[in-house]
mmCIF file of C-alpha atoms in Angstrom:
data_model
loop_
_atom_site.group_PDB
_atom_site.id
_atom_site.type_symbol
_atom_site.label_atom_id
_atom_site.label_comp_id
_atom_site.label_asym_id
_atom_site.label_seq_id
_atom_site.Cartn_x
_atom_site.Cartn_y
_atom_site.Cartn_z
ATOM 1 C CA UNK R 218 83.150 93.700 104.876
ATOM 2 C CA UNK R 219 84.738 90.288 105.348
ATOM 3 C CA UNK R 220 86.978 89.261 108.227
ATOM 4 C CA UNK R 221 89.588 86.578 107.597
ATOM 5 C CA UNK R 222 91.210 84.742 110.471
ATOM 6 C CA UNK R 223 94.951 84.369 111.011
ATOM 7 C CA UNK R 224 96.743 82.764 108.065
ATOM 8 C CA UNK R 225 97.618 79.103 107.783
ATOM 9 C CA UNK R 226 100.901 78.010 106.184
ATOM 10 C CA UNK R 227 99.894 75.595 103.395
ATOM 11 C CA UNK R 228 102.247 74.099 100.830
ATOM 12 C CA UNK R 229 99.322 73.603 98.424
ATOM 13 C CA UNK R 230 95.700 74.660 98.385
ATOM 14 C CA UNK R 231 94.665 71.145 99.447
ATOM 15 C CA UNK R 232 95.981 71.816 102.947
ATOM 16 C CA UNK R 233 93.893 74.949 103.475
ATOM 17 C CA UNK R 234 90.527 74.195 101.865
ATOM 18 C CA UNK R 235 88.832 72.346 104.696
ATOM 19 C CA UNK R 236 85.093 72.371 104.010
ATOM 20 C CA UNK R 237 85.230 75.538 101.868
ATOM 21 C CA UNK R 238 82.810 75.637 98.945
ATOM 22 C CA UNK R 239 83.981 78.916 97.372
ATOM 23 C CA UNK R 240 87.574 80.092 96.978
ATOM 24 C CA UNK R 241 89.096 83.264 95.551
ATOM 25 C CA UNK R 242 92.576 82.664 94.135
ATOM 26 C CA UNK R 243 94.535 85.855 93.484
ATOM 27 C CA UNK R 244 97.771 86.122 91.557
ATOM 28 C CA UNK R 245 99.088 87.324 88.189
ATOM 29 C CA UNK R 246 97.697 85.851 84.971
ATOM 30 C CA UNK R 247 100.177 83.390 83.499
ATOM 31 C CA UNK R 248 101.991 82.813 86.799
ATOM 32 C CA UNK R 249 102.970 79.139 87.064
ATOM 33 C CA UNK R 250 102.310 79.092 90.820
ATOM 34 C CA UNK R 251 98.754 80.314 90.164
ATOM 35 C CA UNK R 252 98.266 77.418 87.748
ATOM 36 C CA UNK R 253 99.748 74.981 90.251
ATOM 37 C CA UNK R 254 97.486 76.261 93.037
ATOM 38 C CA UNK R 255 94.371 76.250 90.876
ATOM 39 C CA UNK R 256 95.011 72.685 89.767
ATOM 40 C CA UNK R 257 95.766 71.652 93.345
ATOM 41 C CA UNK R 258 92.285 72.900 94.215
ATOM 42 C CA UNK R 259 90.729 71.293 91.146
ATOM 43 C CA UNK R 260 92.171 67.863 91.964
ATOM 44 C CA UNK R 261 91.476 67.957 95.718
ATOM 45 C CA UNK R 262 91.550 66.009 97.869
ATOM 46 C CA UNK R 263 92.484 63.016 95.663
ATOM 47 C CA UNK R 264 92.503 63.299 91.849
ATOM 48 C CA UNK R 265 91.096 59.807 91.261
ATOM 49 C CA UNK R 266 88.016 60.677 93.345
ATOM 50 C CA UNK R 267 87.465 64.151 91.888
ATOM 51 C CA UNK R 268 85.110 65.293 89.121
ATOM 52 C CA UNK R 269 86.803 68.400 87.741
ATOM 53 C CA UNK R 270 85.361 71.177 85.556
ATOM 54 C CA UNK R 271 87.910 73.734 84.323
ATOM 55 C CA UNK R 272 86.699 76.785 82.393
ATOM 56 C CA UNK R 273 89.394 79.120 81.110
ATOM 57 C CA UNK R 274 89.666 82.249 79.001
ATOM 58 C CA UNK R 275 93.471 82.137 79.025
ATOM 59 C CA UNK R 276 94.635 78.943 77.290
ATOM 60 C CA UNK R 277 93.579 76.304 74.729
ATOM 61 C CA UNK R 278 92.516 72.781 75.776
ATOM 62 C CA UNK R 279 95.884 71.262 74.789
ATOM 63 C CA UNK R 280 97.639 73.703 77.129
ATOM 64 C CA UNK R 281 95.175 72.758 79.860
ATOM 65 C CA UNK R 282 96.055 69.084 79.424
ATOM 66 C CA UNK R 283 99.780 69.852 79.530
ATOM 67 C CA UNK R 284 99.292 71.840 82.728
ATOM 68 C CA UNK R 285 97.320 68.997 84.298
ATOM 69 C CA UNK R 286 100.030 66.481 83.384
ATOM 70 C CA UNK R 287 102.732 68.771 84.796
ATOM 71 C CA UNK R 288 101.092 69.778 88.065
ATOM 72 C CA UNK R 289 98.759 66.855 88.848
ATOM 73 C CA UNK R 290 99.671 63.834 86.751
ATOM 74 C CA UNK R 291 97.062 61.397 88.042
ATOM 75 C CA UNK R 292 93.779 61.159 86.162
ATOM 76 C CA UNK R 293 90.619 62.464 87.887
ATOM 77 C CA UNK R 294 87.334 60.578 88.068
ATOM 78 C CA UNK R 295 86.249 62.887 85.216
ATOM 79 C CA UNK R 296 87.581 66.050 83.607
ATOM 80 C CA UNK R 297 85.661 68.640 81.578
ATOM 81 C CA UNK R 298 87.622 71.374 79.788
ATOM 82 C CA UNK R 299 85.620 74.479 78.872
ATOM 83 C CA UNK R 300 87.314 76.908 76.479
ATOM 84 C CA UNK R 301 85.802 80.397 76.730
ATOM 85 C CA UNK R 302 86.147 82.971 73.956
ATOM 86 C CA UNK R 303 87.812 82.557 70.598
ATOM 87 C CA UNK R 304 89.189 79.115 69.828
ATOM 88 C CA UNK R 305 92.926 79.028 70.500
ATOM 89 C CA UNK R 306 95.249 76.592 68.785
ATOM 90 C CA UNK R 307 97.701 74.643 70.869
ATOM 91 C CA UNK R 308 101.399 74.906 70.048
ATOM 92 C CA UNK R 309 102.578 72.162 67.755
ATOM 93 C CA UNK R 310 100.650 69.317 66.163
ATOM 94 C CA UNK R 311 101.914 66.428 68.282
ATOM 95 C CA UNK R 312 99.301 64.667 70.424
ATOM 96 C CA UNK R 313 99.113 65.967 73.975
ATOM 97 C CA UNK R 314 99.345 63.432 76.775
ATOM 98 C CA UNK R 315 96.707 63.888 79.429
ATOM 99 C CA UNK R 316 93.822 62.224 81.226
ATOM 100 C CA UNK R 317 90.592 61.213 79.457
ATOM 101 C CA UNK R 318 88.343 64.250 79.245
ATOM 102 C CA UNK R 319 85.453 65.968 77.515
ATOM 103 C CA UNK R 320 85.508 69.422 75.932
ATOM 104 C CA UNK R 321 83.027 72.279 75.634
ATOM 105 C CA UNK R 322 83.174 75.771 74.218
ATOM 106 C CA UNK R 323 81.572 79.112 75.098
ATOM 107 C CA UNK R 324 81.871 81.558 72.196
ATOM 108 C CA UNK R 325 82.006 84.757 74.265
ATOM 109 C CA UNK R 326 82.875 85.511 77.906
ATOM 110 C CA UNK R 327 79.899 87.884 77.919
ATOM 111 C CA UNK R 328 77.528 84.926 77.441
ATOM 112 C CA UNK R 329 77.184 84.318 81.164
ATOM 113 C CA UNK R 330 74.137 82.064 80.783
ATOM 114 C CA UNK R 331 75.975 79.575 78.589
ATOM 115 C CA UNK R 332 79.106 79.826 80.715
ATOM 116 C CA UNK R 333 77.095 78.896 83.809
ATOM 117 C CA UNK R 334 75.531 75.945 82.015
ATOM 118 C CA UNK R 335 78.871 74.638 80.729
ATOM 119 C CA UNK R 336 80.396 74.923 84.188
ATOM 120 C CA UNK R 337 77.641 73.006 85.913
ATOM 121 C CA UNK R 338 76.189 70.595 83.346
ATOM 122 C CA UNK R 339 76.494 66.940 84.199
ATOM 123 C CA UNK R 340 76.680 67.746 87.895
ATOM 124 C CA UNK R 341 75.029 64.552 89.116
ATOM 125 C CA UNK R 342 75.675 63.640 92.760
ATOM 126 C CA UNK R 343 79.141 62.043 93.019
ATOM 127 C CA UNK R 344 79.576 58.560 94.359
ATOM 128 C CA UNK R 345 80.429 58.080 98.015
ATOM 129 C CA UNK R 346 83.917 59.383 98.705
ATOM 130 C CA UNK R 347 84.051 61.461 95.513
ATOM 131 C CA UNK R 348 84.152 65.250 95.229
ATOM 132 C CA UNK R 349 83.287 67.867 92.602
ATOM 133 C CA UNK R 350 85.526 70.839 91.850
ATOM 134 C CA UNK R 351 85.083 73.783 89.453
ATOM 135 C CA UNK R 352 87.731 76.342 88.484
ATOM 136 C CA UNK R 353 86.921 79.543 86.580
ATOM 137 C CA UNK R 354 90.023 81.153 85.050
ATOM 138 C CA UNK R 355 89.685 84.093 85.165
ATOM 139 C CA UNK R 356 87.402 86.775 86.568
ATOM 140 C CA UNK R 357 89.871 89.409 85.378
ATOM 141 C CA UNK R 358 89.299 88.435 81.748
ATOM 142 C CA UNK R 359 85.553 88.201 82.343
ATOM 143 C CA UNK R 360 85.571 91.785 83.630
ATOM 144 C CA UNK R 361 86.895 92.950 80.268
ATOM 145 C CA UNK R 362 83.568 91.888 78.754
ATOM 146 C CA UNK R 363 80.958 92.479 81.472
ATOM 147 C CA UNK R 364 80.457 95.058 84.246
ATOM 148 C CA UNK R 365 81.548 94.223 87.779
ATOM 149 C CA UNK R 366 77.917 94.040 88.935
ATOM 150 C CA UNK R 367 77.097 91.433 86.263
ATOM 151 C CA UNK R 368 80.155 89.338 87.131
ATOM 152 C CA UNK R 369 79.242 89.471 90.815
ATOM 153 C CA UNK R 370 75.661 88.412 90.036
ATOM 154 C CA UNK R 371 77.033 85.544 87.956
ATOM 155 C CA UNK R 372 79.100 84.323 90.905
ATOM 156 C CA UNK R 373 76.046 84.453 93.169
ATOM 157 C CA UNK R 374 73.891 82.647 90.612
ATOM 158 C CA UNK R 375 76.537 79.945 90.282
ATOM 159 C CA UNK R 376 76.583 79.493 94.057
ATOM 160 C CA UNK R 377 72.792 79.113 94.097
ATOM 161 C CA UNK R 378 72.940 76.581 91.296
ATOM 162 C CA UNK R 379 75.557 74.519 93.141
ATOM 163 C CA UNK R 380 73.799 74.716 96.520
ATOM 164 C CA UNK R 381 73.117 71.247 97.839
ATOM 165 C CA UNK R 382 75.395 69.526 95.302
ATOM 166 C CA UNK R 383 78.503 69.324 97.535
ATOM 167 C CA UNK R 384 80.498 71.098 94.823
ATOM 168 C CA UNK R 385 83.309 73.568 95.492
ATOM 169 C CA UNK R 386 84.283 76.368 93.116
ATOM 170 C CA UNK R 387 87.436 78.462 92.721
ATOM 171 C CA UNK R 388 87.669 81.809 90.917
ATOM 172 C CA UNK R 389 90.955 83.292 89.763
ATOM 173 C CA UNK R 390 91.475 87.063 89.829
ATOM 174 C CA UNK R 391 94.626 88.999 88.908
ATOM 175 C CA UNK R 392 94.902 91.674 91.637
ATOM 176 C CA UNK R 393 97.545 93.620 89.717
ATOM 177 C CA UNK R 394 94.961 94.880 87.197
ATOM 178 C CA UNK R 395 92.124 95.792 89.579
ATOM 179 C CA UNK R 396 91.351 98.201 92.377
ATOM 180 C CA UNK R 397 91.356 96.705 95.861
ATOM 181 C CA UNK R 398 87.579 97.125 96.070
ATOM 182 C CA UNK R 399 87.158 94.683 93.162
ATOM 183 C CA UNK R 400 89.056 91.994 95.068
ATOM 184 C CA UNK R 401 86.980 92.727 98.176
ATOM 185 C CA UNK R 402 83.754 92.501 96.183
ATOM 186 C CA UNK R 403 84.376 88.882 95.247
ATOM 187 C CA UNK R 404 85.870 87.998 98.638
ATOM 188 C CA UNK R 405 82.501 88.862 100.181
ATOM 189 C CA UNK R 406 81.030 85.675 98.715
ATOM 190 C CA UNK R 407 83.987 83.330 99.285
ATOM 191 C CA UNK R 408 85.021 81.101 102.193
ATOM 192 C CA UNK R 409 88.760 81.082 101.530
ATOM 193 C CA UNK R 410 91.225 83.556 100.037
ATOM 194 C CA UNK R 411 94.336 82.020 98.467
ATOM 195 C CA UNK R 412 96.913 84.614 97.406
ATOM 196 C CA UNK R 413 99.960 83.739 95.332
ATOM 197 C CA UNK R 414 102.814 86.124 96.156
ATOM 198 C CA UNK R 415 105.990 85.093 94.385
ATOM 199 C CA UNK R 416 106.895 81.623 95.649
ATOM 200 C CA UNK R 417 104.603 81.942 98.658
ATOM 201 C CA UNK R 418 101.001 80.838 99.049
ATOM 202 C CA UNK R 419 99.102 82.928 101.596
ATOM 203 C CA UNK R 420 95.706 81.952 102.899
ATOM 204 C CA UNK R 421 92.877 83.247 105.037
ATOM 205 C CA UNK R 422 89.493 81.771 105.911
ATOM 206 C CA UNK R 423 86.400 83.771 106.666
ATOM 207 C CA UNK R 424 84.990 83.359 110.192
ATOM 208 C CA UNK R 425 82.665 86.374 110.204
ATOM 209 C CA UNK R 426 81.398 89.359 108.230
ATOM 210 C CA UNK R 427 83.063 92.193 110.128
ATOM 211 C CA UNK R 428 86.136 93.737 108.537
ATOM 212 C CA UNK R 429 88.566 92.805 105.820
ATOM 213 C CA UNK R 430 92.260 92.221 106.329
ATOM 214 C CA UNK R 431 94.785 91.110 103.742
ATOM 215 C CA UNK R 432 96.470 87.711 103.945
ATOM 216 C CA UNK R 433 99.813 87.788 105.680
ATOM 217 C CA UNK R 434 103.097 86.450 104.419
ATOM 218 C CA UNK R 435 104.011 83.127 106.004
#
């Protein structure tokens, strides 16, 4: 099992990431604080110096741009939006304000090979002082299409692919629709656990592989 040290009291995920390269973000699908925390990770530490890849099974690209404008505002060094599953139309026909970006599409969440490629393509070494962030939203939706073992293998394969690239990746999981063991399964391969609980953001970092304890309320 995984042992997480005493919790920090961050106001955003940027304050608790440190040198983490893999983060599990838990909280309900559709929760605005989950979106805020995920985008805080994706734009860390400074948006203008961050190359961001955002793959989602929950919202169309226009909604992604609106969320970025609401929660981040500043444009990143680059932004790739990956829509996974059926194409979703944004609400309304008016142009959506947002940073310059590129778009990609993965037809089915069960196509893990293509999903991995879309998440990592174009991952050239960043310039000095720049960072690379990936956010996969969400593992809970992915688990509706593939077995837990396949999803876990996908996470491990993604880590191997990113090894040596200085990239950091965040996975979102809705703990309200899974057994505790499912959360623990993915925590075993992550450095940081960020848990959204109402208006609070709880965090634990992994110092050793001993025993698992839940994040505590700050």
